[in-house]
Structure formats: C-alpha cells, structure tokens
mmCIF file of C-alpha atoms in Angstrom:
data_model
loop_
_atom_site.group_PDB
_atom_site.id
_atom_site.type_symbol
_atom_site.label_atom_id
_atom_site.label_comp_id
_atom_site.label_asym_id
_atom_site.label_seq_id
_atom_site.Cartn_x
_atom_site.Cartn_y
_atom_site.Cartn_z
ATOM 1 C CA MET A 20 166.897 62.057 -145.439
ATOM 2 C CA LYS A 21 168.111 58.862 -143.623
ATOM 3 C CA HIS A 22 165.103 59.366 -141.240
ATOM 4 C CA SER A 23 162.874 59.265 -144.483
ATOM 5 C CA LEU A 24 164.318 56.139 -145.689
ATOM 6 C CA ARG A 25 163.988 54.378 -142.368
ATOM 7 C CA VAL A 26 160.274 55.323 -142.391
ATOM 8 C CA PHE A 27 159.667 54.086 -146.166
ATOM 9 C CA ARG A 28 161.747 51.054 -145.687
ATOM 10 C CA PRO A 29 159.197 48.853 -143.921
ATOM 11 C CA LEU A 30 156.462 49.731 -146.236
ATOM 12 C CA PHE A 31 158.746 48.930 -149.269
ATOM 13 C CA CYS A 32 159.468 45.565 -147.750
ATOM 14 C CA VAL A 33 155.726 44.723 -147.174
ATOM 15 C CA CYS A 34 155.091 45.902 -150.842
ATOM 16 C CA CYS A 35 157.894 43.569 -152.350
ATOM 17 C CA MET A 36 156.567 40.791 -150.092
ATOM 18 C CA LEU A 37 152.878 41.066 -151.520
ATOM 19 C CA PHE A 38 154.279 41.530 -155.124
ATOM 20 C CA SER A 39 156.331 38.260 -154.659
ATOM 21 C CA PHE A 40 153.217 36.530 -153.120
ATOM 22 C CA LEU A 41 151.236 37.179 -156.250
ATOM 23 C CA LEU A 42 153.896 36.056 -158.737
ATOM 24 C CA TRP A 43 152.742 33.081 -160.613
ATOM 25 C CA PRO A 44 153.283 30.233 -160.324
ATOM 26 C CA SER A 45 156.170 30.439 -157.681
ATOM 27 C CA ALA A 46 153.442 30.916 -154.809
ATOM 28 C CA VAL A 47 151.613 27.860 -153.792
ATOM 29 C CA LEU A 48 148.026 28.561 -152.562
ATOM 30 C CA ALA A 49 145.778 25.493 -151.865
ATOM 31 C CA ALA A 50 142.613 25.390 -153.833
ATOM 32 C CA GLU A 51 139.093 24.593 -152.772
ATOM 33 C CA VAL A 52 137.728 21.205 -153.372
ATOM 34 C CA VAL A 53 135.148 22.112 -156.023
ATOM 35 C CA THR A 54 133.475 18.926 -156.213
ATOM 36 C CA ASN A 55 132.568 19.038 -152.544
ATOM 37 C CA GLN A 56 130.136 21.923 -153.485
ATOM 38 C CA LEU A 57 128.009 19.649 -155.601
ATOM 39 C CA GLU A 58 124.674 18.560 -153.931
ATOM 40 C CA GLY A 59 124.700 14.713 -153.548
ATOM 41 C CA TRP A 60 128.146 14.397 -154.378
ATOM 42 C CA PRO A 61 130.300 12.301 -152.033
ATOM 43 C CA GLU A 62 132.367 14.375 -149.823
ATOM 44 C CA GLY A 63 135.943 14.232 -151.034
ATOM 45 C CA PRO A 64 139.145 14.328 -148.281
ATOM 46 C CA GLU A 65 140.816 17.310 -147.605
ATOM 47 C CA VAL A 66 144.363 16.970 -148.289
ATOM 48 C CA PRO A 67 147.580 19.129 -147.915
ATOM 49 C CA THR A 68 148.109 18.992 -151.639
ATOM 50 C CA PRO A 69 147.293 22.351 -153.196
ATOM 51 C CA TYR A 70 146.230 21.188 -156.622
ATOM 52 C CA ALA A 71 144.833 17.696 -157.508
ATOM 53 C CA VAL A 72 142.451 15.881 -159.545
ATOM 54 C CA VAL A 73 140.922 12.392 -159.696
ATOM 55 C CA MET A 74 139.606 11.573 -163.113
ATOM 56 C CA ASP A 75 137.721 8.181 -164.471
ATOM 57 C CA ALA A 76 139.878 7.198 -167.491
ATOM 58 C CA ASP A 77 137.047 5.136 -168.741
ATOM 59 C CA THR A 78 134.265 7.928 -168.772
ATOM 60 C CA ASN A 79 136.478 11.209 -168.407
ATOM 61 C CA ALA A 80 134.283 11.810 -165.293
ATOM 62 C CA ILE A 81 135.814 14.156 -162.782
ATOM 63 C CA LEU A 82 135.436 12.622 -159.301
ATOM 64 C CA TYR A 83 137.562 14.952 -157.398
ATOM 65 C CA ASP A 84 138.677 18.693 -158.225
ATOM 66 C CA LYS A 85 140.943 20.669 -156.110
ATOM 67 C CA GLY A 86 142.168 23.506 -158.434
ATOM 68 C CA MET A 87 142.380 20.965 -161.210
ATOM 69 C CA ASP A 88 142.469 23.881 -163.860
ATOM 70 C CA GLU A 89 145.042 25.979 -161.913
ATOM 71 C CA VAL A 90 148.156 26.565 -164.246
ATOM 72 C CA ARG A 91 151.495 25.296 -162.631
ATOM 73 C CA TYR A 92 155.007 24.171 -163.396
ATOM 74 C CA PRO A 93 155.053 20.220 -164.141
ATOM 75 C CA ALA A 94 158.574 19.269 -163.538
ATOM 76 C CA SER A 95 159.435 15.818 -164.922
ATOM 77 C CA ILE A 96 155.731 14.466 -165.329
ATOM 78 C CA THR A 97 156.301 16.579 -168.702
ATOM 79 C CA LYS A 98 158.088 13.207 -169.768
ATOM 80 C CA ILE A 99 154.830 11.229 -170.193
ATOM 81 C CA LEU A 100 153.962 13.388 -173.137
ATOM 82 C CA THR A 101 157.641 13.151 -174.306
ATOM 83 C CA ALA A 102 157.578 9.332 -174.257
ATOM 84 C CA LEU A 103 154.175 9.191 -175.940
ATOM 85 C CA VAL A 104 155.021 11.622 -178.697
ATOM 86 C CA ALA A 105 158.341 9.543 -179.260
ATOM 87 C CA ILE A 106 156.695 6.386 -179.371
ATOM 88 C CA GLU A 107 154.056 7.484 -181.972
ATOM 89 C CA HIS A 108 156.972 8.994 -184.335
ATOM 90 C CA SER A 109 159.650 6.504 -184.050
ATOM 91 C CA SER A 110 160.498 2.602 -183.786
ATOM 92 C CA LEU A 111 161.898 1.037 -180.800
ATOM 93 C CA THR A 112 164.673 -0.453 -182.619
ATOM 94 C CA ASP A 113 165.873 3.084 -183.854
ATOM 95 C CA GLU A 114 169.423 4.063 -182.991
ATOM 96 C CA VAL A 115 169.832 7.396 -181.163
ATOM 97 C CA THR A 116 173.449 8.812 -181.050
ATOM 98 C CA PHE A 117 174.170 11.407 -178.402
ATOM 99 C CA GLY A 118 175.244 14.853 -179.111
ATOM 100 C CA GLU A 119 176.835 17.903 -176.958
ATOM 101 C CA ASN A 120 173.683 19.734 -176.649
ATOM 102 C CA ALA A 121 171.970 16.668 -174.598
ATOM 103 C CA VAL A 122 174.993 15.578 -172.841
ATOM 104 C CA LYS A 123 175.563 18.853 -171.322
ATOM 105 C CA GLU A 124 172.358 18.280 -169.048
ATOM 106 C CA ALA A 125 174.075 15.271 -167.481
ATOM 107 C CA VAL A 126 175.254 17.184 -164.535
ATOM 108 C CA PRO A 127 174.748 16.799 -160.740
ATOM 109 C CA GLY A 128 171.499 17.717 -159.617
ATOM 110 C CA ASN A 129 169.664 16.584 -162.637
ATOM 111 C CA ALA A 130 168.145 13.149 -163.178
ATOM 112 C CA ARG A 131 170.603 11.468 -165.781
ATOM 113 C CA ILE A 132 172.201 8.345 -166.992
ATOM 114 C CA ASP A 133 175.619 10.046 -167.781
ATOM 115 C CA ALA A 134 175.382 9.461 -171.494
ATOM 116 C CA LYS A 135 178.458 10.230 -173.487
ATOM 117 C CA VAL A 136 178.803 12.287 -176.894
ATOM 118 C CA GLY A 137 178.481 9.646 -179.699
ATOM 119 C CA GLU A 138 177.135 7.015 -177.325
ATOM 120 C CA ILE A 139 174.451 5.227 -179.170
ATOM 121 C CA LEU A 140 171.309 3.825 -177.467
ATOM 122 C CA THR A 141 168.249 2.164 -178.961
ATOM 123 C CA MET A 142 164.862 4.173 -178.736
ATOM 124 C CA ASP A 143 163.579 1.243 -176.506
ATOM 125 C CA GLN A 144 166.617 2.038 -174.114
ATOM 126 C CA CYS A 145 166.055 5.595 -174.290
ATOM 127 C CA LEU A 146 162.318 5.317 -173.356
ATOM 128 C CA HIS A 147 163.245 3.195 -170.409
ATOM 129 C CA ALA A 148 165.578 5.753 -169.269
ATOM 130 C CA ILE A 149 163.130 8.539 -169.648
ATOM 131 C CA LEU A 150 160.256 7.006 -168.033
ATOM 132 C CA LEU A 151 161.946 4.821 -165.212
ATOM 133 C CA THR A 152 164.917 7.217 -164.164
ATOM 134 C CA SER A 153 163.629 10.280 -165.451
ATOM 135 C CA ALA A 154 166.959 11.043 -167.385
ATOM 136 C CA ASN A 155 166.980 14.699 -168.642
ATOM 137 C CA GLU A 156 169.817 14.351 -171.228
ATOM 138 C CA VAL A 157 168.055 11.376 -172.622
ATOM 139 C CA SER A 158 164.696 13.246 -172.961
ATOM 140 C CA THR A 159 166.652 16.148 -174.793
ATOM 141 C CA GLN A 160 168.486 13.728 -177.194
ATOM 142 C CA VAL A 161 165.188 11.955 -178.073
ATOM 143 C CA ALA A 162 163.365 15.213 -178.746
ATOM 144 C CA GLU A 163 166.243 16.234 -181.390
ATOM 145 C CA TYR A 164 166.244 12.814 -182.791
ATOM 146 C CA VAL A 165 162.274 12.831 -183.257
ATOM 147 C CA GLY A 166 161.731 16.453 -184.108
ATOM 148 C CA GLY A 167 164.870 17.789 -185.479
ATOM 149 C CA SER A 168 165.417 19.955 -182.601
ATOM 150 C CA VAL A 169 163.863 20.603 -179.027
ATOM 151 C CA GLU A 170 161.848 23.596 -180.311
ATOM 152 C CA SER A 171 160.183 21.511 -183.057
ATOM 153 C CA PHE A 172 159.612 18.474 -180.873
ATOM 154 C CA ALA A 173 158.034 20.776 -178.222
ATOM 155 C CA ALA A 174 155.522 22.077 -181.029
ATOM 156 C CA MET A 175 154.798 18.280 -181.548
ATOM 157 C CA MET A 176 154.091 17.807 -177.866
ATOM 158 C CA ASN A 177 151.936 21.031 -177.764
ATOM 159 C CA GLU A 178 149.921 19.839 -180.884
ATOM 160 C CA LYS A 179 149.415 16.377 -179.284
ATOM 161 C CA ALA A 180 148.372 17.959 -176.053
ATOM 162 C CA ALA A 181 145.752 20.104 -177.893
ATOM 163 C CA SER A 182 144.247 17.256 -179.754
ATOM 164 C CA LEU A 183 143.821 15.412 -176.417
ATOM 165 C CA GLY A 184 141.708 18.413 -175.134
ATOM 166 C CA CYS A 185 144.464 20.027 -173.128
ATOM 167 C CA THR A 186 143.501 23.841 -172.864
ATOM 168 C CA ASN A 187 145.963 25.167 -170.211
ATOM 169 C CA THR A 188 149.229 23.371 -171.391
ATOM 170 C CA HIS A 189 152.220 24.723 -173.197
ATOM 171 C CA PHE A 190 155.667 22.850 -173.199
ATOM 172 C CA THR A 191 159.010 24.462 -174.203
ATOM 173 C CA ASN A 192 161.218 21.352 -173.611
ATOM 174 C CA ALA A 193 161.022 17.712 -173.381
ATOM 175 C CA ASN A 194 162.212 17.118 -169.710
ATOM 176 C CA GLY A 195 160.218 19.816 -167.649
ATOM 177 C CA LEU A 196 163.208 21.841 -166.545
ATOM 178 C CA PRO A 197 161.935 25.153 -165.516
ATOM 179 C CA ASP A 198 160.684 27.677 -168.005
ATOM 180 C CA GLU A 199 158.114 30.355 -167.362
ATOM 181 C CA ASN A 200 156.436 29.255 -170.690
ATOM 182 C CA HIS A 201 156.474 25.550 -169.787
ATOM 183 C CA TYR A 202 153.218 24.709 -167.759
ATOM 184 C CA THR A 203 150.153 22.703 -167.505
ATOM 185 C CA THR A 204 147.392 21.761 -165.097
ATOM 186 C CA ALA A 205 146.389 18.967 -163.102
ATOM 187 C CA HIS A 206 143.353 18.176 -165.409
ATOM 188 C CA ASP A 207 145.450 18.586 -168.706
ATOM 189 C CA MET A 208 147.904 15.922 -167.231
ATOM 190 C CA ALA A 209 145.242 13.598 -166.443
ATOM 191 C CA LEU A 210 144.117 13.831 -170.237
ATOM 192 C CA ILE A 211 147.623 13.290 -171.323
ATOM 193 C CA MET A 212 147.933 10.194 -169.010
ATOM 194 C CA LYS A 213 144.825 8.539 -170.245
ATOM 195 C CA ALA A 214 146.057 8.756 -173.675
ATOM 196 C CA ALA A 215 149.276 7.345 -172.706
ATOM 197 C CA ILE A 216 148.044 4.315 -170.878
ATOM 198 C CA GLN A 217 145.902 3.438 -174.048
ATOM 199 C CA ASN A 218 149.247 2.814 -175.728
ATOM 200 C CA GLU A 219 150.524 -0.511 -175.434
ATOM 201 C CA THR A 220 154.348 0.107 -175.912
ATOM 202 C CA PHE A 221 154.017 2.829 -173.163
ATOM 203 C CA CYS A 222 152.362 0.444 -170.847
ATOM 204 C CA SER A 223 154.734 -2.232 -171.633
ATOM 205 C CA ILE A 224 157.640 -0.014 -170.613
ATOM 206 C CA GLU A 225 155.985 1.285 -167.477
ATOM 207 C CA SER A 226 155.284 -2.360 -166.310
ATOM 208 C CA ASP A 227 159.295 -2.929 -166.349
ATOM 209 C CA LEU A 228 160.074 -1.448 -162.807
ATOM 210 C CA TYR A 229 163.804 -2.540 -163.345
ATOM 211 C CA TYR A 230 165.698 -2.338 -166.529
ATOM 212 C CA THR A 231 169.119 -2.781 -167.701
ATOM 213 C CA ILE A 232 170.953 -0.995 -170.545
ATOM 214 C CA PRO A 233 173.814 -3.314 -171.641
ATOM 215 C CA ALA A 234 177.324 -2.030 -172.425
ATOM 216 C CA THR A 235 177.361 0.579 -175.402
ATOM 217 C CA ASN A 236 179.877 1.655 -177.706
ATOM 218 C CA MET A 237 181.043 4.041 -175.194
ATOM 219 C CA THR A 238 180.667 2.072 -171.816
ATOM 220 C CA SER A 239 181.932 -1.187 -170.804
ATOM 221 C CA SER A 240 179.330 -1.566 -167.829
ATOM 222 C CA PRO A 241 175.692 -2.114 -167.923
ATOM 223 C CA ARG A 242 173.302 0.476 -166.575
ATOM 224 C CA GLU A 243 170.918 -0.632 -163.889
ATOM 225 C CA LEU A 244 167.788 1.474 -164.024
ATOM 226 C CA ALA A 245 164.828 1.575 -161.489
ATOM 227 C CA ASN A 246 161.447 3.178 -161.513
ATOM 228 C CA HIS A 247 161.243 6.297 -159.257
ATOM 229 C CA HIS A 248 157.603 5.775 -158.773
ATOM 230 C CA ALA A 249 157.451 4.241 -155.177
ATOM 231 C CA MET A 250 153.687 3.235 -155.123
ATOM 232 C CA LEU A 251 154.127 0.687 -158.124
ATOM 233 C CA PHE A 252 156.493 -1.688 -156.019
ATOM 234 C CA ASP A 253 155.758 -3.897 -153.297
ATOM 235 C CA GLY A 254 156.767 -2.493 -149.903
ATOM 236 C CA GLN A 255 155.696 0.403 -147.585
ATOM 237 C CA TRP A 256 154.325 2.903 -150.484
ATOM 238 C CA HIS A 257 152.811 0.111 -152.652
ATOM 239 C CA TYR A 258 149.231 1.127 -153.767
ATOM 240 C CA GLU A 259 146.857 -1.806 -154.942
ATOM 241 C CA GLY A 260 146.137 -1.649 -158.763
ATOM 242 C CA ALA A 261 148.603 1.034 -159.413
ATOM 243 C CA PHE A 262 150.327 0.130 -162.837
ATOM 244 C CA ALA A 263 151.610 3.472 -164.238
ATOM 245 C CA GLY A 264 152.899 6.809 -163.435
ATOM 246 C CA LYS A 265 155.430 9.600 -163.216
ATOM 247 C CA THR A 266 157.398 11.511 -160.615
ATOM 248 C CA GLY A 267 158.517 14.970 -160.941
ATOM 249 C CA TYR A 268 160.406 17.655 -158.921
ATOM 250 C CA THR A 269 162.093 20.981 -159.180
ATOM 251 C CA ASP A 270 162.473 23.625 -156.548
ATOM 252 C CA ALA A 271 159.568 26.035 -158.717
ATOM 253 C CA ALA A 272 157.365 23.010 -159.120
ATOM 254 C CA GLY A 273 157.618 21.313 -155.932
ATOM 255 C CA ASN A 274 156.675 17.440 -155.973
ATOM 256 C CA THR A 275 154.494 16.281 -158.930
ATOM 257 C CA LEU A 276 153.051 12.974 -159.331
ATOM 258 C CA VAL A 277 150.815 11.202 -161.896
ATOM 259 C CA THR A 278 149.392 7.620 -160.980
ATOM 260 C CA ALA A 279 147.165 5.373 -162.994
ATOM 261 C CA ALA A 280 145.332 2.587 -160.954
ATOM 262 C CA ARG A 281 142.929 -0.092 -161.952
ATOM 263 C CA ARG A 282 140.420 -1.824 -159.482
ATOM 264 C CA ASN A 283 137.271 -3.814 -160.367
ATOM 265 C CA ASP A 284 137.198 -2.778 -164.049
ATOM 266 C CA MET A 285 137.583 0.867 -163.209
ATOM 267 C CA THR A 286 140.729 2.926 -164.189
ATOM 268 C CA LEU A 287 141.426 6.044 -162.318
ATOM 269 C CA ILE A 288 144.043 8.781 -162.634
ATOM 270 C CA CYS A 289 145.273 11.060 -159.942
ATOM 271 C CA VAL A 290 147.539 13.949 -160.477
ATOM 272 C CA VAL A 291 148.888 16.145 -157.735
ATOM 273 C CA LEU A 292 150.943 19.291 -158.178
ATOM 274 C CA GLY A 293 152.791 21.538 -155.810
ATOM 275 C CA CYS A 294 153.293 18.918 -153.103
ATOM 276 C CA GLU A 295 155.777 19.149 -150.169
ATOM 277 C CA ASN A 296 157.460 16.218 -148.510
ATOM 278 C CA LEU A 297 155.789 12.974 -148.972
ATOM 279 C CA ASP A 298 152.560 14.534 -149.209
ATOM 280 C CA TYR A 299 152.470 13.660 -152.916
ATOM 281 C CA ILE A 300 152.271 9.939 -151.976
ATOM 282 C CA TYR A 301 149.974 9.887 -149.052
ATOM 283 C CA ASP A 302 147.444 12.279 -150.762
ATOM 284 C CA THR A 303 147.594 10.310 -153.972
ATOM 285 C CA ALA A 304 146.688 7.177 -152.092
ATOM 286 C CA LYS A 305 143.966 8.810 -149.862
ATOM 287 C CA LEU A 306 142.385 10.495 -153.201
ATOM 288 C CA LEU A 307 142.504 7.080 -155.216
ATOM 289 C CA ASP A 308 140.896 5.278 -152.207
ATOM 290 C CA TYR A 309 138.130 8.015 -152.480
ATOM 291 C CA GLY A 310 137.561 7.413 -155.963
ATOM 292 C CA PHE A 311 137.270 3.389 -155.790
ATOM 293 C CA ASP A 312 135.373 3.316 -152.622
ATOM 294 C CA GLN A 313 132.457 6.062 -153.466
ATOM 295 C CA PHE A 314 131.964 5.592 -157.344
ATOM 296 C CA VAL A 315 130.892 2.838 -159.506
ATOM 297 C CA HIS A 316 130.207 2.312 -163.274
ATOM 298 C CA ALA A 317 126.731 2.145 -164.678
ATOM 299 C CA GLU A 318 125.722 0.854 -168.185
ATOM 300 C CA VAL A 319 123.323 3.161 -170.048
ATOM 301 C CA SER A 320 120.271 1.082 -171.048
ATOM 302 C CA SER A 321 118.336 1.378 -174.317
ATOM 303 C CA GLU A 322 114.608 2.811 -174.194
ATOM 304 C CA GLY A 323 111.620 2.729 -176.753
ATOM 305 C CA GLY A 324 112.471 4.026 -179.990
ATOM 306 C CA GLU A 325 116.291 4.408 -179.190
ATOM 307 C CA GLU A 326 119.284 2.216 -178.741
ATOM 308 C CA CYS A 327 122.085 3.446 -176.199
ATOM 309 C CA SER A 328 125.599 2.068 -175.768
ATOM 310 C CA GLY A 329 127.735 3.814 -173.193
ATOM 311 C CA THR A 330 129.344 3.992 -169.652
ATOM 312 C CA VAL A 331 128.863 6.448 -166.945
ATOM 313 C CA THR A 332 130.354 6.833 -163.382
ATOM 314 C CA LEU A 333 127.902 7.453 -160.622
ATOM 315 C CA PRO A 334 128.272 7.840 -156.730
ATOM 316 C CA LYS A 335 127.549 4.381 -155.301
ATOM 317 C CA GLU A 336 123.931 5.475 -153.835
ATOM 318 C CA ALA A 337 122.842 7.096 -157.369
ATOM 319 C CA SER A 338 121.186 5.561 -160.160
ATOM 320 C CA ILE A 339 120.648 6.397 -163.862
ATOM 321 C CA SER A 340 117.328 7.791 -163.168
ATOM 322 C CA ASP A 341 119.085 10.362 -161.123
ATOM 323 C CA THR A 342 120.844 12.023 -164.138
ATOM 324 C CA THR A 343 120.126 14.378 -166.931
ATOM 325 C CA PHE A 344 121.458 14.458 -170.397
ATOM 326 C CA THR A 345 121.881 16.364 -173.472
ATOM 327 C CA ASP A 346 122.240 15.185 -177.136
ATOM 328 C CA SER A 347 124.557 16.480 -179.894
ATOM 329 C CA VAL A 348 124.792 15.625 -183.460
ATOM 330 C CA ASN A 349 128.036 14.781 -184.787
ATOM 331 C CA GLU A 350 129.483 15.510 -188.294
ATOM 332 C CA ASP A 351 128.586 12.061 -189.430
ATOM 333 C CA GLN A 352 124.986 12.583 -188.245
ATOM 334 C CA SER A 353 125.533 10.094 -185.042
ATOM 335 C CA ILE A 354 124.239 11.113 -181.977
ATOM 336 C CA THR A 355 126.284 11.560 -178.599
ATOM 337 C CA ARG A 356 124.194 11.793 -175.388
ATOM 338 C CA SER A 357 126.185 13.365 -172.508
ATOM 339 C CA TYR A 358 125.160 12.529 -169.069
ATOM 340 C CA PHE A 359 125.117 14.638 -165.907
ATOM 341 C CA TYR A 360 124.732 14.193 -162.192
ATOM 342 C CA SER A 361 124.237 17.236 -160.254
ATOM 343 C CA GLY A 362 125.652 19.189 -162.959
ATOM 344 C CA GLN A 363 128.634 17.245 -163.077
ATOM 345 C CA ALA A 364 129.652 15.559 -166.371
ATOM 346 C CA ILE A 365 129.974 11.725 -165.831
ATOM 347 C CA GLY A 366 130.220 10.182 -169.242
ATOM 348 C CA THR A 367 128.686 9.800 -172.666
ATOM 349 C CA ALA A 368 126.679 7.297 -174.682
ATOM 350 C CA SER A 369 126.110 6.714 -178.388
ATOM 351 C CA VAL A 370 122.545 6.943 -179.398
ATOM 352 C CA VAL A 371 120.713 5.319 -182.213
ATOM 353 C CA LYS A 372 116.979 6.356 -183.157
ATOM 354 C CA THR A 373 114.922 3.497 -184.058
ATOM 355 C CA ALA A 374 111.521 4.171 -186.461
ATOM 356 C CA THR A 375 108.400 2.689 -185.151
ATOM 357 C CA PRO A 376 106.062 1.987 -188.417
ATOM 358 C CA GLU A 377 102.340 3.061 -187.871
ATOM 359 C CA PRO A 378 99.987 0.251 -187.992
ATOM 360 C CA THR A 379 97.932 -0.151 -191.005
ATOM 361 C CA GLU A 380 94.498 -2.075 -191.645
ATOM 362 C CA SER A 381 95.028 -5.416 -193.623
ATOM 363 C CA PRO A 382 92.392 -6.556 -196.117
ATOM 364 C CA ASP A 383 90.278 -9.736 -195.484
ATOM 365 C CA PRO A 384 92.337 -12.447 -197.112
ATOM 366 C CA SER A 385 89.001 -14.460 -197.875
ATOM 367 C CA THR A 386 87.575 -11.629 -199.742
ATOM 368 C CA ALA A 387 90.534 -9.858 -201.376
ATOM 369 C CA PRO A 388 93.261 -11.290 -203.587
ATOM 370 C CA THR A 389 96.835 -10.505 -202.586
ATOM 371 C CA THR A 390 98.264 -7.390 -203.877
ATOM 372 C CA ALA A 391 100.628 -9.347 -206.389
ATOM 373 C CA ALA A 392 97.496 -11.209 -207.674
ATOM 374 C CA SER A 393 95.381 -8.186 -207.903
ATOM 375 C CA GLU A 394 97.994 -6.471 -209.888
ATOM 376 C CA GLU A 395 98.556 -9.532 -212.206
ATOM 377 C CA LEU A 396 94.546 -9.737 -212.867
ATOM 378 C CA VAL A 397 94.160 -5.859 -213.501
ATOM 379 C CA GLY A 398 97.069 -6.083 -216.014
ATOM 380 C CA GLU A 399 95.525 -9.224 -217.973
ATOM 381 C CA GLU A 400 92.104 -7.347 -218.131
ATOM 382 C CA LEU A 401 93.748 -4.211 -219.585
ATOM 383 C CA GLN A 402 95.618 -6.202 -222.084
ATOM 384 C CA SER A 403 92.359 -7.904 -223.310
ATOM 385 C CA ALA A 404 90.516 -4.519 -223.699
ATOM 386 C CA ALA A 405 93.463 -3.372 -225.688
ATOM 387 C CA ARG A 406 93.448 -6.206 -228.005
ATOM 388 C CA LEU A 407 89.593 -5.749 -228.319
ATOM 389 C CA LEU A 408 89.947 -2.196 -229.273
ATOM 390 C CA LEU A 409 92.508 -3.042 -231.989
ATOM 391 C CA HIS A 410 90.009 -5.342 -233.830
ATOM 392 C CA TYR A 411 86.950 -3.083 -233.331
ATOM 393 C CA PRO A 412 86.583 -1.656 -236.626
ATOM 394 C CA VAL A 413 86.898 -5.226 -238.212
ATOM 395 C CA LEU A 414 83.999 -6.706 -236.122
ATOM 396 C CA ILE A 415 81.952 -3.720 -237.345
ATOM 397 C CA MET A 416 82.273 -4.557 -240.936
ATOM 398 C CA ILE A 417 81.588 -8.231 -240.369
ATOM 399 C CA PHE A 418 78.441 -7.120 -238.556
ATOM 400 C CA LEU A 419 77.232 -4.895 -241.232
ATOM 401 C CA ASP A 420 77.962 -7.354 -243.954
ATOM 402 C CA PHE A 421 76.168 -10.060 -241.977
ATOM 403 C CA ALA A 422 73.082 -7.549 -241.453
ATOM 404 C CA ALA A 423 72.992 -6.669 -245.137
ATOM 405 C CA LEU A 424 72.942 -10.275 -246.207
ATOM 406 C CA ILE A 425 70.073 -11.054 -244.063
ATOM 407 C CA LEU A 426 68.144 -7.961 -245.647
ATOM 408 C CA LEU A 427 68.814 -9.030 -248.988
ATOM 409 C CA ILE A 428 67.471 -12.591 -248.577
ATOM 410 C CA VAL A 429 64.289 -11.156 -246.843
ATOM 411 C CA LEU A 430 63.521 -8.764 -249.883
ATOM 412 C CA LEU A 431 64.124 -11.516 -252.284
ATOM 413 C CA ILE A 432 61.480 -13.846 -250.347
ATOM 414 C CA LYS A 433 59.221 -11.062 -250.367
ATOM 415 C CA LYS A 434 59.523 -10.405 -254.197
ATOM 416 C CA LYS A 435 59.039 -13.963 -254.873
ATOM 417 C CA ASN A 436 55.776 -14.111 -252.862
ATOM 418 C CA LYS A 437 54.207 -11.267 -254.786
ATOM 419 C CA LYS A 438 54.904 -12.700 -258.267
ATOM 420 C CA LYS A 439 53.050 -16.058 -257.011
ATOM 421 C CA LYS A 440 49.930 -14.048 -255.884
ATOM 422 C CA LYS A 441 49.933 -12.249 -259.355
ATOM 423 C CA LYS A 442 49.622 -15.604 -261.079
ATOM 424 C CA ARG A 443 46.746 -16.977 -258.949
#
C-alpha cells in the first residue's frame, strides 16, 4: 500500500500544481500585445507587465492592448471609483463620523490614517486620505456614509461603472481589499479614470501632492499626507505631463497602477495590472512614451453635403484618407460617425447632412412679371369678371328696352310716310 502511495504521490503533486496554475486570477500569465498584430499600426514595446492598456482619453482610441480585457484583481486602484462616486453624491463640507466597522481596518499592513471611533472628518479630508494615502478605513467609512452600507455603496459603484461602458468589472467593497467577486480589467479602469479626470473636484484633489488634516475632535496633532504615486513628483520617477493617478498592491493583485498624462493637447491613460517590483513604473513610462511619440490627433473635415465635427487618433504617418467609417443614427436622429484605422476604432464625429436644392429655370424678367405681381393681376381680373356676371341680367334688360324703343320709332316713321302718300 505504501509502495502504491509512493507511485501516485508525484502524479498527485503534478495535478495539484496544474490545478493551482489554472486557478483565476492568482496565476499571472503575460498576454500578447494585440495591437502589434494590426497592419500598419506602430509597433508597441514588449514590457514585463502582464496586462496593460494605453487609451487616448480624448477619443477613446486604444493605442496599446496587452490583455486589456483580462479579468484581474485591482487592489487600491478601486479607490478611483470610490472617490468619484462619493464626489457625485456628497458635498466636500459634509462631516463624516467614524464607526467601529471602518476603524477595525486601520491595522498594520493596511494603508490607513489611524482614524478613531467617533472621530469626525470632512468629506474633503476623507477624499484626500483616500486618493493620496489610500486609507482603507476611510474608504469604508465614506462608503457607509454615502451609501448607508458598504454593500449599497458597492452597488452604486457597479452601476456607475456600467454607465461608463465597463463590461468586466464588479466591486464588492470601496477599498479593493481581496475578494473573489471584486475584479476589473485594464480597459475598464481606463474608462473609469477617464470619467474621473473629467471631474473638476477629483482633479483638484489629485493636484495636491501633499495635504494636511488638522487636529480633530479625537486627535491633538495634524496628519501629514503625501501622494503614493511617485511619477507625479519631481525626482527620479517623475514623468513629464503626469497629473493624476492611483497606485495599488495586494499579494493577490500584485502592483497595479493607473496614470493620466497630458502632452501637446493629447491626454493618455495608462493602466498596468499584475506587475512585479518596479515594473509598474518603468513600464508605465515606456508605454506612455510610445503613445505620445507614435500618435497624433486629426480633425475630421466636412465634405460636400455633410458637416462633420470630431477628432480621431492616428499613427503619425497616417492620414484621414487611410481610414474607414460607419454611420449610426441615434435616438434623437443625430448621426454619429465611427472611424477605423486597420480595423481599430480611433474616434467618432457628429455628422449633419446638408440638403442641396436642385436648380430651376427662372423666367425672363423682361417678359414676365414677378410671381407676386402676376398673382395680383390675375386676382383683379377674376374680381372684375365676377362683378360683370353679377350685373349681366340688368344689362340684357337695358339692351332689350333700347332695341324695342328704336324699333317703335322706326315703325311710327313708316306709318307716317304711308299716310302722306295716300293724300297725294
């Protein structure tokens, strides 16, 4: 029996290894760079990051796709959506009181500001703690304040994500701590980040690389906060044009990073998931460089019978003439034109059809009256004819009376002449 166990033990171990290797999403397998397979598309860099996307926030064009739709754990980049939903459903001056459920997450190993039960912070202070220092207990307390419970707030997050076009995202909490039902994709996070940087309050908070929470009702000392995203600071990891972003890390998710950068009127969003070591910084910089160096914006021009308005993203060596498009009619009957380069969506434009009237022959002004004058003349003639018809019987009677009078005079003259002849 022992001999049999020794024989099957290696086989059992191999099966276990294969099973754990296939388990989602703990196994990190690097995906292929899908955009490198597009004909005429600029060759994107091969990077250690297993899942990544570069999206033009102005046109939604996907410039780089490496497993961007693979479902992964997000870790603390979850808090981008947490902050956005909170901003949209509260005021910065709201006072948030911390309870036991949130404070229990302020433990070693978690990102935190060590909030106390009963401590009161403004929503503005909470959002800075969430976005700059990634405080887990603050995220949970904000979720309970805005949604009534973490579960209700998570439902609000999922509803918001769906409205932004996310198709592979489901959140169960506000801080990104591991949960098998808490997941997203690089592409979905790019869509969420696009919505976030369109919010003025979000961008204002992100621009504060440092922030001080003054003494509260439970603390005598201020709290000094600093943003965790190293690429936003001057120094070794600085990236020119980077203005917003969020870091994340758990053992299950690895390093995750979302970064927005702007150069030459082009705003790009880079999302990397499942990274090791400092790959998430190096690869983000390399991917953003690729986007800014290889692509440009082009304005869609109007053509005969159409007025077009929109922007597309093209490889630097391409032109609008190299694109194809499809039109779709919206509910309000407006037309949206979607442009493609090598089959890849690169932007949209609004289209207005303009009618061109067919030429007609104009009458000679020297021989024909104007339309208004002609109509007036015809009207007068018709009125005269109508008046004549109304008096026609009277005219006939006058004519007959006059004719009878003439005939009577003639007869009298003839009779008088006959009498004269008889007398002679």
